XYZ file of C-alpha atoms in Angstrom:
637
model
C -1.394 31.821 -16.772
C -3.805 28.817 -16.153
C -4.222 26.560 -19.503
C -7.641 25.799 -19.765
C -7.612 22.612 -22.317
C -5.209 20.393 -23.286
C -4.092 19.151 -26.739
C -5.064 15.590 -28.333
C -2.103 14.703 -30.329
C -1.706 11.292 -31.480
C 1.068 9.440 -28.942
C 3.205 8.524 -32.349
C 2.775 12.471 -33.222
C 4.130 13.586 -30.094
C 7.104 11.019 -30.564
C 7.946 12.042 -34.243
C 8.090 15.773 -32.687
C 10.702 15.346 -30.313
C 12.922 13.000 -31.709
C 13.063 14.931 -34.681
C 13.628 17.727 -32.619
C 16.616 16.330 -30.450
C 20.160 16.008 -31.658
C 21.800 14.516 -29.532
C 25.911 14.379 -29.551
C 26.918 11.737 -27.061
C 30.596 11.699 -25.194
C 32.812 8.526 -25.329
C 34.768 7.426 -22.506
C 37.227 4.932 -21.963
C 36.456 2.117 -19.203
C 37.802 -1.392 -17.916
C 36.125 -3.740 -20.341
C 35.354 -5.979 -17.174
C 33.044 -3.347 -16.033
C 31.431 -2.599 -19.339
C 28.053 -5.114 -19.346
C 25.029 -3.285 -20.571
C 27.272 -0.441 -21.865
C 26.970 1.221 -25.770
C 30.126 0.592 -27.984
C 30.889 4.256 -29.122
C 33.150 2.826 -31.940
C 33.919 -0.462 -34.126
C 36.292 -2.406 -31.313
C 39.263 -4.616 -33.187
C 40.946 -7.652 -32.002
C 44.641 -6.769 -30.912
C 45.651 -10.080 -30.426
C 44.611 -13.313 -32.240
C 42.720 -16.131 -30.245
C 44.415 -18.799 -29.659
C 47.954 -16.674 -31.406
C 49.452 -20.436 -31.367
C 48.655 -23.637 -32.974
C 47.240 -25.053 -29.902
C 45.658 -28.858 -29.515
C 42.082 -29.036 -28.941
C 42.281 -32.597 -27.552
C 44.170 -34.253 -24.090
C 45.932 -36.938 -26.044
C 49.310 -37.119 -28.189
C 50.492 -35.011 -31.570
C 51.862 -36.997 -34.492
C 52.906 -36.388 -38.016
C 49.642 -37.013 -40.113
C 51.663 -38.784 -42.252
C 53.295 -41.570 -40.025
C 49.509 -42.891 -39.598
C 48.958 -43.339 -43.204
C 47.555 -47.069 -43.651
C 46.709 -48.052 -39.963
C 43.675 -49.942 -39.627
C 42.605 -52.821 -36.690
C 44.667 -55.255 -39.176
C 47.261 -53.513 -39.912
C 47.794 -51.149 -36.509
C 50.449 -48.281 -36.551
C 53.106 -48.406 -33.793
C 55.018 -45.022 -32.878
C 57.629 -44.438 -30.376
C 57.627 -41.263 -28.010
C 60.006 -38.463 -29.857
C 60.200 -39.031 -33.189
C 56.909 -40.681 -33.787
C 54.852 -38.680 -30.733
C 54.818 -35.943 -28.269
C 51.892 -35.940 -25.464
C 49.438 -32.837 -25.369
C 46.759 -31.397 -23.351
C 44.273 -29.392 -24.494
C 45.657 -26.225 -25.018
C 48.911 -26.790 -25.539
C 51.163 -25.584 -28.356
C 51.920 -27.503 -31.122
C 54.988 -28.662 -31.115
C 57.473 -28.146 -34.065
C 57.460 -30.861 -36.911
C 53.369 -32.339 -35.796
C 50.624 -31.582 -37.656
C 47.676 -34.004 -36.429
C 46.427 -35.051 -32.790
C 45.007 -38.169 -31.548
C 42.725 -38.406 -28.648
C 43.867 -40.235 -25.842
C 40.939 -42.234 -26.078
C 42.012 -43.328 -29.293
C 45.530 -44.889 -28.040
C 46.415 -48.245 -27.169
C 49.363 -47.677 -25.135
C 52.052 -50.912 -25.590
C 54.611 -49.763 -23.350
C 56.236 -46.482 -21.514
C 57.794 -45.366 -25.238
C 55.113 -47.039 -27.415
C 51.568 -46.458 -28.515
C 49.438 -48.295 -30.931
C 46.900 -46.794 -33.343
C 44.091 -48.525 -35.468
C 43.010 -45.690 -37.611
C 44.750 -43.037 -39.834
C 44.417 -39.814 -38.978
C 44.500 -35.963 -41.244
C 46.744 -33.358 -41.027
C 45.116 -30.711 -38.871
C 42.839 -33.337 -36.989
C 42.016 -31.469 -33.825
C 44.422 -28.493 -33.790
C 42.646 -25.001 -33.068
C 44.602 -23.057 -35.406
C 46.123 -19.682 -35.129
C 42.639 -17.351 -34.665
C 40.484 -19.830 -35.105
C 38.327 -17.965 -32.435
C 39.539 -14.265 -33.273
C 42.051 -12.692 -35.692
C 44.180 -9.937 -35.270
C 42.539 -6.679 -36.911
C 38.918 -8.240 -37.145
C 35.435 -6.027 -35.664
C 34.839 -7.992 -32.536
C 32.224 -5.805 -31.231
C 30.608 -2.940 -34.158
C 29.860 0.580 -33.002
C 26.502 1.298 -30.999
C 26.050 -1.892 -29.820
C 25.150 -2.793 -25.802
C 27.549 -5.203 -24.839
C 26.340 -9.024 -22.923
C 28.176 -11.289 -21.054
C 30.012 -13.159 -23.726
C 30.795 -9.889 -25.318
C 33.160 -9.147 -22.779
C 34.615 -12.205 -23.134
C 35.261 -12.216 -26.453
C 36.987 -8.311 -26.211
C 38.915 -9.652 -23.370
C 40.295 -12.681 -25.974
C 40.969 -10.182 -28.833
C 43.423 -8.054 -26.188
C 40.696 -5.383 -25.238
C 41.352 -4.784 -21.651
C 39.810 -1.415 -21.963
C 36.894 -0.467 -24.207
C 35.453 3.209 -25.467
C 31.996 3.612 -25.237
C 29.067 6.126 -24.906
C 28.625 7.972 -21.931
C 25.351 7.311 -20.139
C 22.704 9.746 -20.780
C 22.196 12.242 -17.411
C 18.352 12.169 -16.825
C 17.631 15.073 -14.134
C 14.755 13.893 -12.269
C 12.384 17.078 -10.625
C 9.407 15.745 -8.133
C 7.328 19.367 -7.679
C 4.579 19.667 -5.026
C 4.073 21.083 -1.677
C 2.315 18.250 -0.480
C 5.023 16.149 -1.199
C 7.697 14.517 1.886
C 10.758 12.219 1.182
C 10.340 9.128 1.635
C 9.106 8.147 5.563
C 7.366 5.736 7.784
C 5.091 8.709 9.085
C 2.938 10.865 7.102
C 0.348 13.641 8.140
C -2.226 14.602 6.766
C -2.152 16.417 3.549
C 1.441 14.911 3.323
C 2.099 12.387 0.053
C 5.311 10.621 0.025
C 7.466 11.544 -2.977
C 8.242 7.888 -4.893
C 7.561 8.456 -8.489
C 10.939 9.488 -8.539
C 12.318 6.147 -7.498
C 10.667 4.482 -10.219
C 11.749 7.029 -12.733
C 15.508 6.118 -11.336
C 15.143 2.722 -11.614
C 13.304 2.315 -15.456
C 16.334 5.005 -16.342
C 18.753 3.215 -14.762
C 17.413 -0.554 -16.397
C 17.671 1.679 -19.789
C 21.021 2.334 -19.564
C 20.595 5.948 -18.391
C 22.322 8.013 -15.200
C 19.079 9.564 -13.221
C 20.405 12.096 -11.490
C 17.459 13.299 -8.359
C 17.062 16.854 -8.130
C 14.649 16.742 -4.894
C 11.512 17.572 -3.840
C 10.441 21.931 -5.635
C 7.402 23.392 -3.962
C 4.829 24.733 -6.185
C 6.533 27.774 -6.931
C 6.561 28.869 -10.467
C 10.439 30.789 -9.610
C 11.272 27.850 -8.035
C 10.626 25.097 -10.844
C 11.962 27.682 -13.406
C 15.229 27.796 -11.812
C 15.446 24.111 -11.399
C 14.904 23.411 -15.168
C 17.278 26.184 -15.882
C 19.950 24.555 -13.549
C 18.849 20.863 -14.868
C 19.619 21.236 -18.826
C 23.143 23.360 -18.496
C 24.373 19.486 -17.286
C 21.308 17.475 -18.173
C 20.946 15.204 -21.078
C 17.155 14.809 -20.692
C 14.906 16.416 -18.054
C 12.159 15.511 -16.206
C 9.479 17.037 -14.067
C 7.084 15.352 -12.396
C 3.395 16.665 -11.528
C 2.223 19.798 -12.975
C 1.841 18.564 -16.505
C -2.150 19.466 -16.839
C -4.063 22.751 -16.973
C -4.883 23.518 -12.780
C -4.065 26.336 -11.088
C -0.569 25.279 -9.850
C 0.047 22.952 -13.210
C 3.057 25.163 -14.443
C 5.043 22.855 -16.457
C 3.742 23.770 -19.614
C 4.559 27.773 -19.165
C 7.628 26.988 -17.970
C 8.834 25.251 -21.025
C 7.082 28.138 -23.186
C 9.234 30.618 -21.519
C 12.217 28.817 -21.352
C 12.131 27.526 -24.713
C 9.579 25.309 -26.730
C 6.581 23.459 -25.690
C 5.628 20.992 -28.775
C 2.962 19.091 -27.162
C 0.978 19.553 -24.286
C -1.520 16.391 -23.959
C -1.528 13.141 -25.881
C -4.602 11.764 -27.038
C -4.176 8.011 -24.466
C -5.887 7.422 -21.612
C -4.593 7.365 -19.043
C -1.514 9.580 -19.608
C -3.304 12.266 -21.375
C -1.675 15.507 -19.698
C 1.974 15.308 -20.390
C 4.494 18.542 -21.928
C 6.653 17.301 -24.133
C 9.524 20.426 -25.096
C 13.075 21.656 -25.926
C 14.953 24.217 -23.605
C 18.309 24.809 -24.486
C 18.678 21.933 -27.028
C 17.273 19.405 -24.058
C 14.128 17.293 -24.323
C 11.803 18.543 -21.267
C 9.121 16.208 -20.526
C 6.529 17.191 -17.887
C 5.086 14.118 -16.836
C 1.407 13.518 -14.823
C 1.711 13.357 -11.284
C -0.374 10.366 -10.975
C 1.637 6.871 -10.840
C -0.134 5.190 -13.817
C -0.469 8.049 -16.238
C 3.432 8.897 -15.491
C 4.667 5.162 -15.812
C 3.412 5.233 -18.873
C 4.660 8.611 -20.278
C 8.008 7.515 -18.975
C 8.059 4.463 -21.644
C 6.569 6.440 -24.026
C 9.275 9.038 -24.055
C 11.785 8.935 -21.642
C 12.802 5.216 -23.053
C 12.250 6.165 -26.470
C 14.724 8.822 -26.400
C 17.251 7.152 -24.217
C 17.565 4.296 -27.249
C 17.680 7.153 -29.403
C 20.763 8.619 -27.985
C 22.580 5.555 -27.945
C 21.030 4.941 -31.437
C 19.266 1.839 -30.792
C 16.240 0.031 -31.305
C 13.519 -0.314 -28.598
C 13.170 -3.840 -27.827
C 9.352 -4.696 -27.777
C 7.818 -6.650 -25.277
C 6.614 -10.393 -25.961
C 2.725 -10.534 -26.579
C 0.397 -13.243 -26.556
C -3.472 -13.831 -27.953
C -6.135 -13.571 -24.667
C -9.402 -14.569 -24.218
C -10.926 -11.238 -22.351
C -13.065 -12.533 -19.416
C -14.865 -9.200 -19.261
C -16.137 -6.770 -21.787
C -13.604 -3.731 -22.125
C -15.535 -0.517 -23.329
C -13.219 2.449 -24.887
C -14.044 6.126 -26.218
C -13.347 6.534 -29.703
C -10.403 9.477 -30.295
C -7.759 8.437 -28.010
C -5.657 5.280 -27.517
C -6.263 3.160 -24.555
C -4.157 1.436 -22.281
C -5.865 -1.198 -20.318
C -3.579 -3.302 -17.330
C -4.705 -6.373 -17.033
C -4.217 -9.850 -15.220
C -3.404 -13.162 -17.360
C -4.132 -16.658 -16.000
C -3.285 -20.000 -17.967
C -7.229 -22.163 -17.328
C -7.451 -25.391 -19.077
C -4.600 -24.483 -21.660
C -6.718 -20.780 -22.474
C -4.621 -17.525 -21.731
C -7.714 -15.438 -20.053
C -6.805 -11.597 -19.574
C -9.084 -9.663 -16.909
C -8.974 -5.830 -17.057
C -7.413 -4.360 -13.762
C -8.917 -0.812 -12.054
C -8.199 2.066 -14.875
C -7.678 4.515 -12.910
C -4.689 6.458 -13.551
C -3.938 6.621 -9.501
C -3.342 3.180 -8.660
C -0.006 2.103 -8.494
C -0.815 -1.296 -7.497
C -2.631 -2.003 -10.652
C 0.828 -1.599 -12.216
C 2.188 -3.816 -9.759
C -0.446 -6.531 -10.081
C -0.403 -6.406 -13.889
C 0.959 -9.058 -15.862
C 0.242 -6.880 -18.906
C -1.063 -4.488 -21.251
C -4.020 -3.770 -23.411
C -4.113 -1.237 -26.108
C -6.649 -0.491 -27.221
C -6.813 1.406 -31.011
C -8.475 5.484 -31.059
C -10.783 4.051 -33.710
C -12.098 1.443 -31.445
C -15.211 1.317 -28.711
C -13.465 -1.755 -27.409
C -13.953 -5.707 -27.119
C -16.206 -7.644 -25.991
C -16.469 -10.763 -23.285
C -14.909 -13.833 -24.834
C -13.186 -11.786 -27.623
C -9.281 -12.868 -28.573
C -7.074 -9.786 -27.962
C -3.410 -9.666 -27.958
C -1.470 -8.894 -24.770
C 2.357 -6.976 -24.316
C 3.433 -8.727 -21.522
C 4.973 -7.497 -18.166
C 5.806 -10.840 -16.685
C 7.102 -13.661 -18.177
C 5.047 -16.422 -19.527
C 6.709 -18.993 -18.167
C 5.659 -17.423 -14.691
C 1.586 -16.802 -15.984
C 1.407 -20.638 -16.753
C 2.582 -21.216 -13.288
C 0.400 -18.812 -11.383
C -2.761 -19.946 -9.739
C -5.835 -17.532 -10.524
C -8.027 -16.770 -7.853
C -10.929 -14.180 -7.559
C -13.866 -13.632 -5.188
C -13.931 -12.328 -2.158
C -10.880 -10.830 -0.456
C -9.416 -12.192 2.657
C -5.868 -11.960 4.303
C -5.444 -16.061 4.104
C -4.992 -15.432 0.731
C -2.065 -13.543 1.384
C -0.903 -16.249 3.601
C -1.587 -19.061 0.694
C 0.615 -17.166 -1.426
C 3.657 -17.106 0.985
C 3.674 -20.580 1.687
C 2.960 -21.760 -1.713
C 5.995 -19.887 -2.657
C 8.163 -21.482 0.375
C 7.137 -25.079 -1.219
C 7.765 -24.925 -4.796
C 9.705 -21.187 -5.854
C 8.107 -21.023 -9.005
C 4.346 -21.391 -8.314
C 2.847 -17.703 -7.627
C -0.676 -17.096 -6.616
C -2.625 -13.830 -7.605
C -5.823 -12.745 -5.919
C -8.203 -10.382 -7.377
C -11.189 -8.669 -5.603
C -14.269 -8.526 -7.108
C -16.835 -10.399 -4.506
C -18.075 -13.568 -3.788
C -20.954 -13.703 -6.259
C -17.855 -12.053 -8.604
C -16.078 -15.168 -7.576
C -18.458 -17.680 -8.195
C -19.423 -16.239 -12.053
C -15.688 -16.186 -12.920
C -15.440 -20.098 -11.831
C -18.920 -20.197 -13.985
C -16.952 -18.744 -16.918
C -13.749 -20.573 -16.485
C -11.678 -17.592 -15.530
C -10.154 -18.426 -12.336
C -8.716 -21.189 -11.014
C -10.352 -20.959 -7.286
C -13.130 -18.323 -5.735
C -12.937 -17.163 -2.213
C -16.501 -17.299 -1.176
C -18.569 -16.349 2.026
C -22.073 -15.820 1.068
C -24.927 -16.177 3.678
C -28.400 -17.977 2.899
C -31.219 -16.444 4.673
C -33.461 -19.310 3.647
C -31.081 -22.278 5.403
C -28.701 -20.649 7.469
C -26.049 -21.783 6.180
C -23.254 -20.422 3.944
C -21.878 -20.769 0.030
C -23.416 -24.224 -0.670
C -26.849 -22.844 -1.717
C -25.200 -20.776 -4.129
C -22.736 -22.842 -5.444
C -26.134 -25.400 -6.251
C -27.768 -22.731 -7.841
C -25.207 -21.022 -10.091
C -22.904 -24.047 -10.779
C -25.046 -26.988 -11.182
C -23.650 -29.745 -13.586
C -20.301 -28.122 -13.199
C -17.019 -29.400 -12.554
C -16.336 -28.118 -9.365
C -15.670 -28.625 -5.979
C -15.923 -26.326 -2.553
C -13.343 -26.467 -0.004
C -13.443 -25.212 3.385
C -10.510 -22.651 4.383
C -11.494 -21.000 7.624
C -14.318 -19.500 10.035
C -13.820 -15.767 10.388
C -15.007 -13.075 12.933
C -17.384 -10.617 11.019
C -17.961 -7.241 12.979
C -18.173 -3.651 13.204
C -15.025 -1.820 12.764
C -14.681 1.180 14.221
C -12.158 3.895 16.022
C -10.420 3.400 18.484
C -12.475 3.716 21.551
C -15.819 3.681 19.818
C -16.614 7.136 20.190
C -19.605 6.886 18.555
C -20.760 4.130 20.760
C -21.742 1.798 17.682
C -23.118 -1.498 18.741
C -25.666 -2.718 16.709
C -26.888 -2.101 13.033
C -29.482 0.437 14.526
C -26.744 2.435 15.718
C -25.875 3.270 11.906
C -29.221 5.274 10.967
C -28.040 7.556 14.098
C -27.812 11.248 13.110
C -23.786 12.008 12.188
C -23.060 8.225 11.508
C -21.114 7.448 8.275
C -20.836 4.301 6.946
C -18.758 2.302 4.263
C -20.155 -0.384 2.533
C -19.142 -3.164 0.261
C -19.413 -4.005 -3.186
C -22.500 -5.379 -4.829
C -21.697 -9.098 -4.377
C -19.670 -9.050 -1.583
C -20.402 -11.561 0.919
C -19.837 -9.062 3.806
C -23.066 -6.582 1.616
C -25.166 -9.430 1.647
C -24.962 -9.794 5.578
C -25.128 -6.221 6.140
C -28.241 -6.203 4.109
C -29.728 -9.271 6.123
C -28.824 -7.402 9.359
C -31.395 -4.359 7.854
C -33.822 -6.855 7.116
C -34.075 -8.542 10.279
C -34.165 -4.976 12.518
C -36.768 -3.774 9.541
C -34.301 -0.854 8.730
C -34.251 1.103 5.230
C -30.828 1.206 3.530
C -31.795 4.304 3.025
C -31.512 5.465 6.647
C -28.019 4.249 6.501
C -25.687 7.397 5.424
C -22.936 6.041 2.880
C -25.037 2.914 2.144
C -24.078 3.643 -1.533
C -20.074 4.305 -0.913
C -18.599 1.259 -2.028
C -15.074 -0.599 -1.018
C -13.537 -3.668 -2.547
C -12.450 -5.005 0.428
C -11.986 -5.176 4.142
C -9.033 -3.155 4.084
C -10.292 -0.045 2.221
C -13.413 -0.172 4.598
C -10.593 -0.308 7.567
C -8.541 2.321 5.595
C -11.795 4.369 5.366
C -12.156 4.402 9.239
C -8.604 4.789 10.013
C -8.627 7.914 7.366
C -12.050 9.548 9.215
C -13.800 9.314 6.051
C -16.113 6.658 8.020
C -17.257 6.229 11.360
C -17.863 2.031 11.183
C -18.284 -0.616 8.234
C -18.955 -4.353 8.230
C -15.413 -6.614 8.007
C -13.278 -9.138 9.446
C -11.677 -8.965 13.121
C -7.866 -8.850 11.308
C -7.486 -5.908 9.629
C -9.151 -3.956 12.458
C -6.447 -5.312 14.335
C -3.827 -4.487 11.574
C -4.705 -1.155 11.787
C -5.070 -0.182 15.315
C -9.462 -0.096 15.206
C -11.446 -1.559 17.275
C -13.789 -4.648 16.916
C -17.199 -5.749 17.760
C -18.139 -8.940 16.809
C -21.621 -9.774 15.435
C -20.660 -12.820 14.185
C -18.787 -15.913 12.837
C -18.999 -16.785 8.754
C -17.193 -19.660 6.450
C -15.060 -18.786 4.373
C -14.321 -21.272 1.768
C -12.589 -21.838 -1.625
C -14.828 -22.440 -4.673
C -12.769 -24.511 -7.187
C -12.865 -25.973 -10.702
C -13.123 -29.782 -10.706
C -9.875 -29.651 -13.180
C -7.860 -27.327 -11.158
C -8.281 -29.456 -7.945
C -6.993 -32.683 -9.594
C -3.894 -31.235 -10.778
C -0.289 -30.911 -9.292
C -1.097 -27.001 -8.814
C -4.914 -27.571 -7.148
C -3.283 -30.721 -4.811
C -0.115 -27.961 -3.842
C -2.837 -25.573 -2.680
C -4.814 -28.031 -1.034
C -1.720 -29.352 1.160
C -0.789 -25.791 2.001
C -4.275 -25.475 3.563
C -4.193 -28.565 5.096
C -0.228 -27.786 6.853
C 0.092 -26.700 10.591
C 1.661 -23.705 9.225
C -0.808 -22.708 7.240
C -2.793 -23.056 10.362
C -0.665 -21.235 12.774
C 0.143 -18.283 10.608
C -4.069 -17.646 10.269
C -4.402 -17.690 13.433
C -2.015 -15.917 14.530
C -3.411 -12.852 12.970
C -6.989 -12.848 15.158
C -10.200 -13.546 14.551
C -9.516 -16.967 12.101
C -10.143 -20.613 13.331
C -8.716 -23.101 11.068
C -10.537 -25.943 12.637
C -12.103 -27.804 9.219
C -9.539 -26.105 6.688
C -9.208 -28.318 3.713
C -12.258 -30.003 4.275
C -14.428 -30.417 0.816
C -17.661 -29.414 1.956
C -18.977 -30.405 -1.734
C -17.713 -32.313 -5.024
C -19.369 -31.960 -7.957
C -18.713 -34.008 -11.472
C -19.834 -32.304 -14.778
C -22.881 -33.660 -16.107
């Protein structure tokens, strides 16, 4: 049954086939207009009732007879007696029989108890909110297929709508299949994956204006996830199934759908999100989305959204974009449509967009996105320094108020971040990984804000200044110390393999985990080699790179590594142990401009606080002892 390839039909192809496949015939139900935000009108709604149904005075003051005022000016004032000549009114009241005009109170010169004076005449209908001035009996308040906001409801409520018919919700039947897959838990075994694309399908439906409905977890049984469809689309608006969308050996989505009914695509030509089924079973849309996070995110938009504003018969609102300066060369394939996450920070008044990981695995790079790159089939891609445009995931409001910062990764960052956002709400702080000498070249470039650097000199001894004089002389910018860390060997617990020194790691049956090229934390390792006279290549897994101390801890933990080279903390966050081989700075590399305004003197009073202090600490291996000193100033030339 296996399905050796997989189709490359063009994503707007694949659309056009199902929604002109699906005809949808929604149900209308009747429900308390107070509870109706963010539902579809399923008909033209009237007024019942006309808003205000009285004459009613718009103005606190007094009603007259328009004509009684004729003539009045500051020589020739009007007197009128309470009665026959006025009547006081709030706003809101009726008019009362005979009046036709009303003056604001602020406009009276009150003479005695039973007499007012007025300087100015005043015309008939002068502030009176006439019979449905707001709303008329019979009139469309709301048209039909419309989602209803706030003031919607208000103005149904006004027109005598105290119920209102609208469009049921679309039932999306959501089927996780996979039997490495658990419910949710705070333990997993091995070979176990926790089942939470399903959560995210529930919630995009649900911010749609669809009812998910979770089916639970199907083994990889091809009875199994046949009966489950056939159960899903007797009930089902739309159906889902998650994970077995491609062409392995336990993929069965795609014969599924071809026996139950009709497979129109299998694989769109993106990347990611290539294997997805798109088919009809029973009358029902099917779509078989990718089990990885990414690739599945974005099949979800792609179709699940599109047809959920097709049922309802709206438009898909598009996302706000924005023109980017790419800080690093994107390369594409020509033939398929790429989709490129990427980060956004506001530098010097320049929107600069850095591509995020690609791989279709990596939830987080959907979390840390602030948005999306597409990139045309026709395309090879863009280069450095090239203006693209950008759909955006957050709003902009919250980019220009982010502070950048790249380099090396450590856990103060982390800390930074939470008590930034403790000072001032709307200041955010993103950190990207990429190294120190990463760090320092993005500061070169003008792409970050601030670096994390802790790069070791083997000609002085001393750390980050060297390099900072040699790659950023006669630039703006300004090094500031954060805090001294505890570099070591992380290991298991226990040790087993008794690793205590570099020449431990050529032992026969050691793995290792390394870092990045340009990591601080590679350059020390390498110095360790160089001082023992060791070979990288004795060292097994020199060449097995993480981006940062907590995949090299993850990579122990896991038993994919018996030691690496990292910081005393997230041994300790993870239950390894620790031995020291020494203590590094770790200091912030920032751009002159950045430091002098209100968002570079937050951050700098953050690292300066007790808190920011005590919090380090607190997590091991940290000494905060010179933090916010500024090791080094530099003007531009």
């Amino acid at each position: 049954m296996r399905k050796i390839y997989l189709e490359d039909t063009p994503l707007q192809d694949a659309q056009k086939k199902i929604v002109d496949s699906v005809r949808f015939s929604p149900q209308v139900e009747i429900i308390p207009t107070r509870e109706a935000l963010g539902r579809v009108t399923a008909e033209p709604i009237y007024a019942k009732v006309s808003m205000p149904n009285f004459h009613a005075s718009a103005m606190d003051g007094v009603a007259v007879k328009a004509e009684m005022t004729y003539g009045a000016d500051e020589q020739h004032p009007v007197r009128l007696k309470r009665g026959e000549g006025y009547i006081e009114v709030d706003t809101g009241d009726p008019i009362p029989d005979g009046f036709d005009a009303i003056i604001m109170i602020e406009n009276i010169h009150q003479i005695d108890d039973e007499t007012i004076e007025i300087l100015e005449a005043v015309a008939p209908w002068q502030h009176i909110r006439p019979i449905g001035e707001d709303v008329v009996v019979g009139e469309v308040i709301i048209p039909d297929r419309f989602k209803l906001r706030p003031v919607d409801l208000g103005a149904l409520l006004a027109g005598g709508n105290v119920t209102v018919p609208v469009l049921r919700k679309p039932r999306v039947v959501i089927i996780p299949t996979g039997s490495e897959l658990i419910e949710p838990s705070d333990t997993v075994a091995e070979g176990e994956i926790i089942e939470f694309n399903g959560a995210v399908f529930a919630a995009y439906l649900q911010e749609w204006g669809a009812e998910p409905i979770y089916h639970g977890i199907v083994p990889d049984d091809y009875a199994m996830i046949r009966d489950a469809v056939k159960t899903a689309v007797q009930d089902a608006d739309l159906v889902l199934l998650n994970a077995g969308s491609s062409a392995g050996r336990e993929d069965f989505t795609v014969h599924i759908v071809e026996e139950l009914g009709e497979v129109l695509t299998h694989g769109v030509a993106t990347r990611p999100g290539k294997p997805v089924v798109v088919g009809m079973v029973d009358g029902k849309p099917v779509i078989g989305l990718p089990g990885y996070p990414v690739s599945a995110y974005l099949n979800l938009e792609w179709f699940a959204r599109m047809l959920v504003h097709h049922y309802y018969g709206l438009l898909e609102p598009q996302r706000p974009r924005v023109k980017a300066t790419l800080g690093r060369r994107v390369v594409s394939v020509m033939g398929a449509e790429d989709f490129i996450r990427v980060t956004i920070g506001c530098i010097d008044g320049q929107y600069i967009a850095n591509p995020l990981t690609r791989a279709a695995g990596v939830t987080m790079s959907m979390v840390r996105a602030d948005g999306l790159l597409r990139i045309p089939p026709g395309d090879l891609g863009y280069e450095q320094g090239e203006s693209v445009e950008i759909e955006l995931y957050r709003p902009l409001e919250q980019i220009q108020n982010t502070i950048v910062a790249t380099g090396s990764h450590d856990l103060t960052m982390d800390v930074l971040h939470s008590l930034l956002r403790k000072t001032n709400p709307e200041r955010f702080l993103v950190s990207s990984h990429v190294g120190s000498m990463g760090g320092i070249l993005a500061i070169q470039k003008g792409e970050a804000h601030a670096a994390g650097v802790h790069l070791f000199d083997e000609a002085t001894g001393t750390y980050n200044l060297p390099f900072v004089q040699k790659y950023l002389r006669g630039q703006d910018v300004a090094l500031i110390q954060l805090v001294y860390r505890q570099q070591g060997w992380i290991v298991k617990p226990g040790n087993p393999k008794g690793i205590s020194s570099v020449h431990d790691l050529v032992k026969p049956g050691i793995t290792y985990i390394n870092r990045q090229r340009g990591a601080g934390t590679r350059l020390l390792f390498d110095y360790l080699l160089a001082q023992e006279g060791l070979d990288r290549e004795q060292i097994y897994g020199y060449s097995r790179e993480a981006v940062s101390h907590l995949s090299v801890a993850a990579a122990v933990a896991g038993g994919t590594a018996d030691a690496g080279l990292g910081i005393y903390s997230v041994a300790a966050s993870m239950g390894l142990d620790f031995i020291p081989v020494s203590e590094e700075r770790y200091d912030l590399l920032l751009s002159g401009s950045f430091l002098r305004s209100a968002q570079g003197e937050e951050l700098l009073s953050c690292i300066r606080s007790e808190a920011f202090a005590r919090e380090v600490e607190a997590l091991g291996g940290y000494s905060c002892r010179d933090a916010g000193k500024i090791v080094y100033a530099m003007s531009a030339d």
